Tab-separated table of C-alpha atoms in Angstrom:
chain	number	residue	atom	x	y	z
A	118	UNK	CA	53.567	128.183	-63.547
A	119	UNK	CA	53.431	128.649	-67.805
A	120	UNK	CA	53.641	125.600	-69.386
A	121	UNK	CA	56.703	126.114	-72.111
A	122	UNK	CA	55.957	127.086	-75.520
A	123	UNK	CA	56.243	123.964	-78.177
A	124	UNK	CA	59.531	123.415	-79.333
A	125	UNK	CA	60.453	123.527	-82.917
A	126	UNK	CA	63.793	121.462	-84.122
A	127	UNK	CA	67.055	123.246	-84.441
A	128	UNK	CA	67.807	123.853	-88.090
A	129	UNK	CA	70.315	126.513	-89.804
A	130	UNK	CA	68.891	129.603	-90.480
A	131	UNK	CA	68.533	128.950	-94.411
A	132	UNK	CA	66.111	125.778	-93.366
A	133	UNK	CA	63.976	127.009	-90.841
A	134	UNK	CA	60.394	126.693	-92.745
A	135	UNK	CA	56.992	127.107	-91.364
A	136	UNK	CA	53.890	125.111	-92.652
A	137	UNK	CA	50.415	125.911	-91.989
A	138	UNK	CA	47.573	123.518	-92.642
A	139	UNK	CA	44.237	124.281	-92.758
A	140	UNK	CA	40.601	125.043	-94.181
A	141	UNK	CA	41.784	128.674	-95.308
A	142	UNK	CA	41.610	130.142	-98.681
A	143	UNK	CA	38.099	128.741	-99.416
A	144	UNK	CA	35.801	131.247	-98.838
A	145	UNK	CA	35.334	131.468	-95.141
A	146	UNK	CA	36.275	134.678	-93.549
A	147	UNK	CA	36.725	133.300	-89.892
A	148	UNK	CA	39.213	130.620	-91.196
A	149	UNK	CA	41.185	133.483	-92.879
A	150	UNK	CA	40.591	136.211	-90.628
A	151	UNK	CA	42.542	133.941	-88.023
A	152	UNK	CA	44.917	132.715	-90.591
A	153	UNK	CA	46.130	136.495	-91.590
A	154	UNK	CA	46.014	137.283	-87.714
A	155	UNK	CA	48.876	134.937	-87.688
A	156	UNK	CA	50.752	135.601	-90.659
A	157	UNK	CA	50.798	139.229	-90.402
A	158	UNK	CA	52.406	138.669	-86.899
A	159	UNK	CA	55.127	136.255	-87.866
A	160	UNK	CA	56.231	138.214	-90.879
A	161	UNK	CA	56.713	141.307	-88.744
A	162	UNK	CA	58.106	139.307	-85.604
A	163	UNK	CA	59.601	136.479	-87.132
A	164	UNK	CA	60.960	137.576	-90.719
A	165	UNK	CA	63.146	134.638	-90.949
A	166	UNK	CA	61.239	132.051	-91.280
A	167	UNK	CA	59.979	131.234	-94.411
A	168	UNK	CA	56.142	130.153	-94.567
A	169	UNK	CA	54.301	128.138	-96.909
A	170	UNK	CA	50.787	126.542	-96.720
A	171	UNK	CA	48.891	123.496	-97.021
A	172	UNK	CA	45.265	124.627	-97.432
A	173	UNK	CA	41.730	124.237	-99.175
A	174	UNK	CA	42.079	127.849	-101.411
A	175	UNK	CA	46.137	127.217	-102.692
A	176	UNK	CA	45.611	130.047	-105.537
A	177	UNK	CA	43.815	132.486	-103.167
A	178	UNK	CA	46.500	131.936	-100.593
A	179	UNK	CA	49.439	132.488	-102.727
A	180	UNK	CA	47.817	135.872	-104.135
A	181	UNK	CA	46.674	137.207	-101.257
A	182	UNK	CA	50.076	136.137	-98.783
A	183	UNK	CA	52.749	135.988	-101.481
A	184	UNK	CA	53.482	132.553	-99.745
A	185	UNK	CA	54.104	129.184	-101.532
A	186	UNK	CA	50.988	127.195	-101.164
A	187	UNK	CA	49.551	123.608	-102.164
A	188	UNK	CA	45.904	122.268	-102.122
A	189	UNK	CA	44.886	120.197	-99.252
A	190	UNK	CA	42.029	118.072	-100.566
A	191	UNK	CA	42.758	115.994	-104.112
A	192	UNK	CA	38.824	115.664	-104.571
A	193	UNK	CA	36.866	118.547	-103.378
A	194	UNK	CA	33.109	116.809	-103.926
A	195	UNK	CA	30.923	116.495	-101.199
A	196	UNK	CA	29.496	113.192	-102.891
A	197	UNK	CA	32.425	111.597	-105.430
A	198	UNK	CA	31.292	109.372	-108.216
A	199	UNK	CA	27.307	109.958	-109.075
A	200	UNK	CA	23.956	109.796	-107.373
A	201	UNK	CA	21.774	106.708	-106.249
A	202	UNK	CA	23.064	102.701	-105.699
A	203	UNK	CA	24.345	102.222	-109.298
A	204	UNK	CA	27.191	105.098	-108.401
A	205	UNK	CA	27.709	103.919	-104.792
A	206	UNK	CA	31.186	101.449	-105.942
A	207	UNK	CA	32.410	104.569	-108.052
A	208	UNK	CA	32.006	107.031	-105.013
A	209	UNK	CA	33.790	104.352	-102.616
A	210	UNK	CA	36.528	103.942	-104.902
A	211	UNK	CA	37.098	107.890	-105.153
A	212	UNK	CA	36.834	108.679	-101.898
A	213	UNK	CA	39.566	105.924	-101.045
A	214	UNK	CA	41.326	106.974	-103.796
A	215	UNK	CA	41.024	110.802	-102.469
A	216	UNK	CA	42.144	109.950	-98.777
A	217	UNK	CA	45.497	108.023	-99.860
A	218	UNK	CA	46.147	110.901	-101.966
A	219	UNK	CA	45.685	113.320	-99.417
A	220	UNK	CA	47.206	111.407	-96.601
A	221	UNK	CA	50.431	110.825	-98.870
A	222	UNK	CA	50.253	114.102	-99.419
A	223	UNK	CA	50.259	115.827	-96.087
A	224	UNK	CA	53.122	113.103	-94.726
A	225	UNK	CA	55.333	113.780	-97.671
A	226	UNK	CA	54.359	117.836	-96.731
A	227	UNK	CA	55.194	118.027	-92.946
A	228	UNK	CA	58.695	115.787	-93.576
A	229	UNK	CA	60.000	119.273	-95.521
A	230	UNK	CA	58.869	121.685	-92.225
A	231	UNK	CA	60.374	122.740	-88.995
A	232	UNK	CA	57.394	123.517	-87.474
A	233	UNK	CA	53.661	122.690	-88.617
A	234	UNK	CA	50.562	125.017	-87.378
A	235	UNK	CA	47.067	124.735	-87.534
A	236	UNK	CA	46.053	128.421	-86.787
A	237	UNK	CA	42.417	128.732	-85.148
A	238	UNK	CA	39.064	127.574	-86.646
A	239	UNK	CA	36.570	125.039	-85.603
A	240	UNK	CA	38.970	121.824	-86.880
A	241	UNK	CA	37.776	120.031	-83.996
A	242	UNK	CA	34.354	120.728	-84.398
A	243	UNK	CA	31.065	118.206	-85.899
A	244	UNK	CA	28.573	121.128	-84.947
A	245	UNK	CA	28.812	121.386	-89.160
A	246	UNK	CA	28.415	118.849	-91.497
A	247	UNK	CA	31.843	117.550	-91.909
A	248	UNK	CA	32.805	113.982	-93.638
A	249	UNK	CA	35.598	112.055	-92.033
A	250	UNK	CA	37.499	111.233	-95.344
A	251	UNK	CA	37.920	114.843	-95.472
A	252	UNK	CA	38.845	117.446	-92.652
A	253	UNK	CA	39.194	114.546	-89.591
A	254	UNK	CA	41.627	111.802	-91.997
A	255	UNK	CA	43.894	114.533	-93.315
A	256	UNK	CA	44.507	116.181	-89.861
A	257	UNK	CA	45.258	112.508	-88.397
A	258	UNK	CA	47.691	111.876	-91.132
A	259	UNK	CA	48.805	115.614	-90.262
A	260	UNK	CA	49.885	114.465	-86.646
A	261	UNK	CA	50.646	110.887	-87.447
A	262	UNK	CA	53.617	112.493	-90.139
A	263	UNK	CA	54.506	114.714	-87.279
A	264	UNK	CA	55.144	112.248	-84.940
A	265	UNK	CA	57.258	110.120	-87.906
A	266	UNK	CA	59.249	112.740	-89.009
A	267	UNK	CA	60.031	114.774	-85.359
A	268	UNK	CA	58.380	118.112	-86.338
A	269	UNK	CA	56.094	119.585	-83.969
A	270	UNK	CA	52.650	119.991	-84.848
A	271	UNK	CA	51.127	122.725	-83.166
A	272	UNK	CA	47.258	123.566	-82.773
A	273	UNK	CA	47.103	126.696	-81.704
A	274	UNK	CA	43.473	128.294	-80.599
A	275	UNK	CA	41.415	125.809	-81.908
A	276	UNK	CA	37.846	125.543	-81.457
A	277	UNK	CA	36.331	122.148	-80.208
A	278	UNK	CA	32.582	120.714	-80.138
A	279	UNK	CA	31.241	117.598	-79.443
A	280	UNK	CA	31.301	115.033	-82.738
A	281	UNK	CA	28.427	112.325	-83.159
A	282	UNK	CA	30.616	110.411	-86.026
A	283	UNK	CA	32.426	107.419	-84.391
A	284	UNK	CA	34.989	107.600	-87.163
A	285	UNK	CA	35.181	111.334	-87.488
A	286	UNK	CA	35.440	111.151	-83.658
A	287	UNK	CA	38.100	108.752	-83.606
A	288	UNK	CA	40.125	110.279	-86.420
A	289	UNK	CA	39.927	114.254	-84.598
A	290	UNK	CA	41.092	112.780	-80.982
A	291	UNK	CA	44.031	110.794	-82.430
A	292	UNK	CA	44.995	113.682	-84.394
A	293	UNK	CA	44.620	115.962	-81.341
A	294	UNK	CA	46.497	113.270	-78.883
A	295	UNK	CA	49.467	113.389	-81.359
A	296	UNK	CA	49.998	117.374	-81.580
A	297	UNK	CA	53.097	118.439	-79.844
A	298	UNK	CA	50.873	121.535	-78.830
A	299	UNK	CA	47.711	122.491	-78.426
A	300	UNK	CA	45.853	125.799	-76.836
A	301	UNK	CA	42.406	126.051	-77.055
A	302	UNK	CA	40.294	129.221	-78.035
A	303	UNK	CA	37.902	128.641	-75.134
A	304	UNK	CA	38.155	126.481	-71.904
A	305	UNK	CA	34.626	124.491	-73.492
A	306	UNK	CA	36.518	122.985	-76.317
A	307	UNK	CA	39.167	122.060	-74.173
A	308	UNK	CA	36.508	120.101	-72.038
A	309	UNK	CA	34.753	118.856	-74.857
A	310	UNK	CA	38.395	117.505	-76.173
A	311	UNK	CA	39.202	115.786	-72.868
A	312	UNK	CA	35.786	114.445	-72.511
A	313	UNK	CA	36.323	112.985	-76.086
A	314	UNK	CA	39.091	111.215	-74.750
A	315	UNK	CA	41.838	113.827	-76.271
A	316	UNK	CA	43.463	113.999	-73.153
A	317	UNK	CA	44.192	117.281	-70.921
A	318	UNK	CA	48.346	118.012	-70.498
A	319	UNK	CA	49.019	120.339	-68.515
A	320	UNK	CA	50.445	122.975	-71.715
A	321	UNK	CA	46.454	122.723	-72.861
A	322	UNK	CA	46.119	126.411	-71.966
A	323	UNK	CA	43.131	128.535	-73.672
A	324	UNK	CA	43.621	131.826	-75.355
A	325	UNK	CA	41.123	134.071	-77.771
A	326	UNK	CA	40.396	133.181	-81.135
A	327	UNK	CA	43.123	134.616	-83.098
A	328	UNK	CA	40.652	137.017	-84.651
A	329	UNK	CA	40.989	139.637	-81.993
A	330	UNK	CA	44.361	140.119	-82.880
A	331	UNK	CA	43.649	141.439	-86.623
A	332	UNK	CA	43.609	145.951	-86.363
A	333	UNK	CA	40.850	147.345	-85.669
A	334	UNK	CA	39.427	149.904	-88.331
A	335	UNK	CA	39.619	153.514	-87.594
A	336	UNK	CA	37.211	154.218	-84.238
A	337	UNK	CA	33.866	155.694	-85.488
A	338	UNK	CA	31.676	157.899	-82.913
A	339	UNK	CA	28.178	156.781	-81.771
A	340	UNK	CA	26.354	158.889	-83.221
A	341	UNK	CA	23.012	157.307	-83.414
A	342	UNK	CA	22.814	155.673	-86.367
A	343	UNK	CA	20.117	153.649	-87.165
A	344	UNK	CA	21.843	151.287	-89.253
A	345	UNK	CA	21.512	147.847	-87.912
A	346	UNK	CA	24.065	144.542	-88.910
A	347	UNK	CA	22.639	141.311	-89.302
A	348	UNK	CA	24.787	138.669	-90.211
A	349	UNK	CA	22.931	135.424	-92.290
A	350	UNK	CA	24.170	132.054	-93.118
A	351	UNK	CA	23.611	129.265	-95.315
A	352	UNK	CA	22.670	127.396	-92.368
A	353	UNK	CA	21.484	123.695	-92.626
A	354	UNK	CA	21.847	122.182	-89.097
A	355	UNK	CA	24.881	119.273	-88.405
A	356	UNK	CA	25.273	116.137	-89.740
A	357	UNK	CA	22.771	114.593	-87.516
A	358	UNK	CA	20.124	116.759	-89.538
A	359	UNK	CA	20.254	115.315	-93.093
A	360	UNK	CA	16.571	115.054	-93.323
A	361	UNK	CA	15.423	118.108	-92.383
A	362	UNK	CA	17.653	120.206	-93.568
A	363	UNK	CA	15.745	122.074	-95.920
A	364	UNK	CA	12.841	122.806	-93.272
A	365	UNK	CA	15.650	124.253	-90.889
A	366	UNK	CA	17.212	126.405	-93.411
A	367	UNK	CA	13.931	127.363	-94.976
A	368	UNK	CA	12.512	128.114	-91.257
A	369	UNK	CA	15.699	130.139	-90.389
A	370	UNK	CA	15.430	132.329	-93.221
A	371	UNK	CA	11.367	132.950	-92.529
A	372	UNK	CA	12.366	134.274	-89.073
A	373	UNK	CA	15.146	136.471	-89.995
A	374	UNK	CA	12.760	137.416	-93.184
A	375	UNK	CA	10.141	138.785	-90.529
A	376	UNK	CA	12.906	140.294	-88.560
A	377	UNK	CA	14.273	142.500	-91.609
A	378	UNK	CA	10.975	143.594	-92.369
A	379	UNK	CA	10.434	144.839	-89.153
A	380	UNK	CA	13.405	146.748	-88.983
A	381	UNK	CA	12.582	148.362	-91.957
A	382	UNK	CA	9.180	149.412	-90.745
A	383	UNK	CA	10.078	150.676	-87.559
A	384	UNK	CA	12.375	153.121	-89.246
A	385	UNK	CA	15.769	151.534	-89.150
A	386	UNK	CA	18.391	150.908	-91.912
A	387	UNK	CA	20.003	147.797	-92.394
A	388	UNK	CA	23.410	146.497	-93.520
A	389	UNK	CA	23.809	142.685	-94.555
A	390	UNK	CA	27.026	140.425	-93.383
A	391	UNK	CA	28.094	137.107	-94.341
A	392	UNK	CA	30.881	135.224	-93.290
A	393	UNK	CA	31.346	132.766	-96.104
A	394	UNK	CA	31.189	133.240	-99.639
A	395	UNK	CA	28.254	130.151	-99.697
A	396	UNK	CA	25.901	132.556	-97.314
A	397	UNK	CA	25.971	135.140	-100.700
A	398	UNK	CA	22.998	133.709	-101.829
A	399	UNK	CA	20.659	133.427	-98.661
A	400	UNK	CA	21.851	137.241	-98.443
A	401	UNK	CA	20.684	138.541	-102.285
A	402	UNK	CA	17.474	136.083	-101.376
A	403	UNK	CA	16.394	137.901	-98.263
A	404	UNK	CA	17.145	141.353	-99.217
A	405	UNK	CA	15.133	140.066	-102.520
A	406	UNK	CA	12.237	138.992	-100.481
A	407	UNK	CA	11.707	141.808	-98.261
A	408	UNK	CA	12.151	144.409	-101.083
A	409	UNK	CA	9.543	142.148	-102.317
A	410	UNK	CA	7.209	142.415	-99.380
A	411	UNK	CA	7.676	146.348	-99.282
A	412	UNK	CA	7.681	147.278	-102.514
A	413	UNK	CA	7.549	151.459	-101.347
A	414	UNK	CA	10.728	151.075	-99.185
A	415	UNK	CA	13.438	152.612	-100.735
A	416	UNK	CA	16.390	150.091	-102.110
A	417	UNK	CA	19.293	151.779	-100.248
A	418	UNK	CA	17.756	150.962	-96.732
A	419	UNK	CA	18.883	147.915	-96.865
A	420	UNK	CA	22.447	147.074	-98.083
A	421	UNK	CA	24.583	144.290	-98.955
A	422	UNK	CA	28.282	144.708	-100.397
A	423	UNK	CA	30.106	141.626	-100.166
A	424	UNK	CA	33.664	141.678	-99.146
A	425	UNK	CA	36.591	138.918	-99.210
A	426	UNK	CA	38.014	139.353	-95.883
A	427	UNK	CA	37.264	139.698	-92.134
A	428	UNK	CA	39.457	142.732	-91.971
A	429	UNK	CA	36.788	143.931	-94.726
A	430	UNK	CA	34.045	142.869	-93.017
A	431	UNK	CA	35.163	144.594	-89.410
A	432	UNK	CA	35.065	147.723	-91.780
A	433	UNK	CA	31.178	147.659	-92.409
A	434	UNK	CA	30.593	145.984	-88.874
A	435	UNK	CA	32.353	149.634	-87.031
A	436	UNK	CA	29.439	151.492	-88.407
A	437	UNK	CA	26.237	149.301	-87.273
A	438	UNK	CA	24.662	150.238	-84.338
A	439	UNK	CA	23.790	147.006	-83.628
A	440	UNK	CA	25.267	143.364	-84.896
A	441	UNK	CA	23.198	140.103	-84.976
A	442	UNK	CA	25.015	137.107	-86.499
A	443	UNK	CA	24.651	134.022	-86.791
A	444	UNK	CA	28.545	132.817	-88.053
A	445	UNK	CA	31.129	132.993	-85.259
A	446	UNK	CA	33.071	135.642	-86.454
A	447	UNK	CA	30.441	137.334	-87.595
A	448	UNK	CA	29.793	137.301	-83.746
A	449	UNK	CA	33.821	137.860	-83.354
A	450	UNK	CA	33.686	140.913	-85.583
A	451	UNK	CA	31.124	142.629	-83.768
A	452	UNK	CA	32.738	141.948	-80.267
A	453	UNK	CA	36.315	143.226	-81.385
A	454	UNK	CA	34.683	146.467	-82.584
A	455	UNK	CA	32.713	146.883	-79.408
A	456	UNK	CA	29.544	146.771	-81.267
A	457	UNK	CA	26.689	146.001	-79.249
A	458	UNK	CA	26.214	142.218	-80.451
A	459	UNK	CA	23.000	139.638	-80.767
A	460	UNK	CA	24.420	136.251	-81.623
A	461	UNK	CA	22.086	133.845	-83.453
A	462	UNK	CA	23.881	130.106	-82.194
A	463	UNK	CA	24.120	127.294	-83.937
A	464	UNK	CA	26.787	125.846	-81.537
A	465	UNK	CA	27.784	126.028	-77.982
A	466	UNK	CA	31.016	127.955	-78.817
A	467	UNK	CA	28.633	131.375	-79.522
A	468	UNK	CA	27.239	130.902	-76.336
A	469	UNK	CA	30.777	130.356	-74.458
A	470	UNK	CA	32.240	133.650	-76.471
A	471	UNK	CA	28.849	136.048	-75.461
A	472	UNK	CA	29.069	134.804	-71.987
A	473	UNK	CA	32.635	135.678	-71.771
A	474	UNK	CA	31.948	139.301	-72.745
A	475	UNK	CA	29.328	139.131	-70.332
A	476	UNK	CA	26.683	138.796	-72.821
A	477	UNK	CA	24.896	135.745	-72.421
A	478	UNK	CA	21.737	136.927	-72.175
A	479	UNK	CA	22.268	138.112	-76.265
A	480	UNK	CA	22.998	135.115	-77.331
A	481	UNK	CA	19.950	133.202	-78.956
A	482	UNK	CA	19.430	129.421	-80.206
A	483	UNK	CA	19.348	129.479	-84.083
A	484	UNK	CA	16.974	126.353	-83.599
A	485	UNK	CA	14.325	127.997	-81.527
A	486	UNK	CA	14.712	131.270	-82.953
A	487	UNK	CA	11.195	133.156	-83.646
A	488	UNK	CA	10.901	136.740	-84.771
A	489	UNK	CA	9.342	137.961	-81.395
A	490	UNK	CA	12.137	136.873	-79.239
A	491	UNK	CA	14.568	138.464	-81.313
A	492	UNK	CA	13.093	141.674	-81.242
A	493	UNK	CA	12.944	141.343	-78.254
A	494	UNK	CA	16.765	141.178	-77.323
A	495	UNK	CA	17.378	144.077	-80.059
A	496	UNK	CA	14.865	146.153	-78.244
A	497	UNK	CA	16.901	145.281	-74.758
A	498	UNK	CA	20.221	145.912	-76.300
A	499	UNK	CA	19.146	149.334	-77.624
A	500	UNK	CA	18.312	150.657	-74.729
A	501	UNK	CA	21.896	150.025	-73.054
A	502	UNK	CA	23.863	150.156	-76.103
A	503	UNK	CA	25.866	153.115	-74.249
A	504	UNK	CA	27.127	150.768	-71.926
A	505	UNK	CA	27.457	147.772	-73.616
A	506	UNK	CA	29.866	149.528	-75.949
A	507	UNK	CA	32.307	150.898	-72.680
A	508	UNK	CA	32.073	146.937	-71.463
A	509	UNK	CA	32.803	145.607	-74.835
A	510	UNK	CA	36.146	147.982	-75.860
A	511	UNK	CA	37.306	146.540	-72.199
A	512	UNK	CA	36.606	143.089	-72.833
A	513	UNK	CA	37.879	143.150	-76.626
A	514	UNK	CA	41.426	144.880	-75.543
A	515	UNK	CA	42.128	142.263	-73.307
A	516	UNK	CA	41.783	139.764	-75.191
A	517	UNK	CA	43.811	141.344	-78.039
A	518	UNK	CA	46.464	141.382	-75.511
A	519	UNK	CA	46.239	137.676	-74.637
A	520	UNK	CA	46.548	136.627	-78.472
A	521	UNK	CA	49.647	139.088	-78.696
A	522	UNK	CA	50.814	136.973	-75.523
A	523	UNK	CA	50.823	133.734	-77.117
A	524	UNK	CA	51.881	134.933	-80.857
A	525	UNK	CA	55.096	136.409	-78.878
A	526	UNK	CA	55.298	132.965	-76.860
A	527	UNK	CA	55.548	130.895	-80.298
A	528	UNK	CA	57.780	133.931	-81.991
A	529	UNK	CA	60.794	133.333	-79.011
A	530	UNK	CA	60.415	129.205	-79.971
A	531	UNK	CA	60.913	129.729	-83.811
A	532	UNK	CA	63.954	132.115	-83.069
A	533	UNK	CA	65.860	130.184	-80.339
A	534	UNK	CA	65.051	127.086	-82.892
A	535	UNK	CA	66.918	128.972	-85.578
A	536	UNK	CA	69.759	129.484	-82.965
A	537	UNK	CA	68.810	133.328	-82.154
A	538	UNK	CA	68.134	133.293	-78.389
A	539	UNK	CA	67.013	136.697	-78.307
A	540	UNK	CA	63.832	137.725	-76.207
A	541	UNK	CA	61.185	138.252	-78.113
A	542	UNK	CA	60.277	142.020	-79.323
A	543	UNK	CA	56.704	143.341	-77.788
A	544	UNK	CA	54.502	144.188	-80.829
C-alpha cells in the first residue's frame, strides 16, 4: 500500500506559499540541477502556488527563477574571526553570533509558509567537510520551526551518509526525526538514516535523485567519437581528513594527470566537466599541466568550457563517448544521457547509483585510485559501449518516470491544500 503524500495546511488560495531551503544558488550544479528539476515542475503543474527560497546563492536564485529569495547563512566563513589561539574567542563569538542569527532566521522564515521543501542534495551527508554551526544547526532549527508553527517540512530525495561529528550527527537526525516527510534518493541513505537513529516510518519511501527529471538535450548518434568526459573535483577527503588533505588532493590530481595524458597519446580527445564552480581551478590546472607535459599536442584536444548549470553541463556530457566523474552528478549527468559512465567515488552513494544501473563494476574508489586501474575500466567500457548505452537509456527512463511519480504525488497535496481537489494532470 502507498504511504500518503505529506499534507500541507489548508489556506485560501491567495496564501498558499511554498518555501524551499537549501544549499542552492552557490555554485554547485547537483544542488541546482535538482532544485530547477523541481521548480520547473511546480510552475507548470502547480501555477498557484507562489514559491520563494531560503538558500546559500539568494541573488543567483532570484535571477535565474524570478522567485523571491533570502540568504541562508549570516556568516559565510569557513573559519570566523582570524587564525591561531589569539583569534580563537573572536571566532567563538561569531560563530554563536552566526547560528542565532540563522536559527532566528529560518523560524521567523517557515512561520510565513504553507509548505517547506528541502529538494534533493546530500543534506544528510558528512562524506564532505561540513561544520555543524552551519548546514546541520540551520536544518534543525528548519524542522524544530516546523513543528512550532504546524507547517510541514518535507525532505524530499535526499541523500544520506554516515556522519563522524557527534554534534553534526545529533543536529541532522533531530532535524530528520522532525520532518513531516521524508523520501530518500536511494534505499542506502535511508539505512544509513535509521541506523543513525533517524527512525524508519513507514512513508520513508526512496525515489531517484531529482536530477533525472531535468530534459534531456537533443539525442546525438554514436558515431564514434573519440571525445572522452572526465569530470574533476576539488577533492580534499571528509572531515576526518584535515591533515592530509593536501596529499589526497595533490595525489588525486597526479592520477587523473597521468590518465589525461594517456588519453591524449593514445589518440583520443578530451572534454573537461566540473560540477562546482570551486573544481574551476583543479580543471585550468590539469589541462595546464598536461599541455605542459606535451608541449606538440595540439590545444583543442583537450577542452574545457565552463558552464553554470547541470542542464548545461548534460549538453557537453551527450557528446562524450565516454564519462568519468568524480562529483555525483557529474556521475548523474552521464547516466541520464545514457553515456557509458566511469565513476571516480568519494562516497558510498556513487557506488549505490552505478550499481543500480547495473554498473558496479565502473565505479572506482577515489582513495585507491591509480592510473592503471582506471585505464583499465575505460578500456573495458569501450569495448561494450554499444550495449551499455541500450542498458543505460532503459535504466535512465525509468527512473525519470519515478521522479515524475512523486513530483505529481506532492502536486495533488499542494492543490487539495489550496481547496482544488482535482487529480493531478500527467506531465
Amino acid at each position: 500500500m502507498k504511504a500518503a503524500p505529506p499534507r500541507a495546511t489548508k489556506r485560501p488560495l491567495a496564501t498558499i506559499r511554498v518555501g524551499l531551503w537549501g544549499r542552492l544558488g552557490s555554485g554547485n550544479y547537483g544542488n541546482d540541477g535538482t532544485f530547477e528539476a523541481l521548480v520547473g515542475f511546480l510552475q507548470g503543474h502547480v501555477p498557484q502556488a507562489g514559491l520563494d527560497c531560503l538558500c546559500t546563492g539568494p541573488e543567483v536564485v532570484a535571477a535565474r527563477y524570478g522567485m523571491p529569495a533570502a540568504d541562508l547563512h549570516w556568516d559565510h566563513g569557513g573559519h570566523p574571526g582570524g587564525r591561531g589561539p589569539a583569534g580563537l574567542p573572536r571566532r567563538v563569538l561569531r560563530i554563536a553570533l552566526g547560528a542565532l542569527v540563522d536559527g532566528s532566521r529560518t523560524v521567523r522564515w517557515v512561520s510565513h509558509h504553507s509548505m517547506v521543501i528541502v529538494p534533493g542534495t546530500g543534506i544528510l551527508e558528512g562524506s564532505l567537510p561540513v561544520r555543524p554551526w552551519q548546514g546541520p544547526w540551520v536544518l534543525f532549527c528548519l524542522s524544530l520551526a516546523g513543528r512550532l508553527h504546524r507547517v510541514p517540512v518535507v525532505l524530499l530525495s535526499v541523500g544520506a551518509s554516515p556522519i563522524r561529528g557527534r554534534l553534526s550527527r545529533w543536529l541532522t537526525v533531530a532535524a530528520t526525526r522532525m520532518a513531516t516527510h521524508r523520501t530518500y534518493r536511494d534505499e542506502y541513505s535511508r539505512d544509513v538514516m535509521q541506523q543513525m537513529g533517524a527512525g524508519a516510518a513507514a512513508a520513508d519511501r526512496v525515489f531517484p535523485d531529482m536530477a533525472f527529471a531535468l530534459p534531456l538535450p537533443p539525442a546525438l548518434p554514436d558515431t564514434g567519437d573519440t571525445t572522452v568526459g572526465v569530470g574533476v573535483m576539488a577533492w580534499y577527503g571528509a572531515n576526518s581528513d584535515r591533515r592530509s588533505r593536501e596529499a589526497l588532493h595533490e595525489r588525486y590530481v597526479s592520477v587523473i594527470r597521468e590518465f589525461l595524458t594517456w588519453l591524449l597519446t593514445s589518440g583520443y580527445q578530451i572534454r573537461l566537466f566540473t560540477g562546482d564552480d570551486e573544481d574551476n581551478a583543479v580543471a585550468e590546472r590539469l589541462r595546464a599541466d598536461v599541455l605542459g607535459q606535451l608541449p606538440d599536442a595540439d590545444t583543442r584536444r583537450i577542452a574545457f568550457e565552463p558552464v553554470s548549470s547541470l542542464t548545461d553541463l548534460m549538453a557537453q556530457v551527450s557528446g562524450v563517448r565516454i564519462m568519468v566523474g568524480a562529483r555525483y552528478h557529474n556521475v548523474v549527468c552521464g547516466l541520464r544521457c545514457a553515456v557509458p559512465t566511469i565513476a571516480t567515488a568519494y562516497s558510498d552513494k556513487h557506488r549505490v547509483l552505478m550499481e543500480s544501473f547495473e554498473q558496479g563494476a565502473f565505479c572506482l574508489d577515489i582513495r585507491t585510485l591509480d592510473a592503471a586501474a582506471l585505464r583499465d575500466a575505460f578500456r573495458e567500457l569501450d569495448q561494450q559501449r554499444a550495449r551499455s548505452r541500450a542498458q543505460l537509456r532503459r535504466a535512465a527512463t525509468s527512473a525519470s518516470q519515478d521522479v515524475f511519480c512523486q513530483f505529481q504525488e506532492l502536486a495533488a497535496t499542494l492543490r487539495v491544500a489550496d481547496g482544488d481537489g482535482r487529480p493531478p494532470d500527467v506531465p
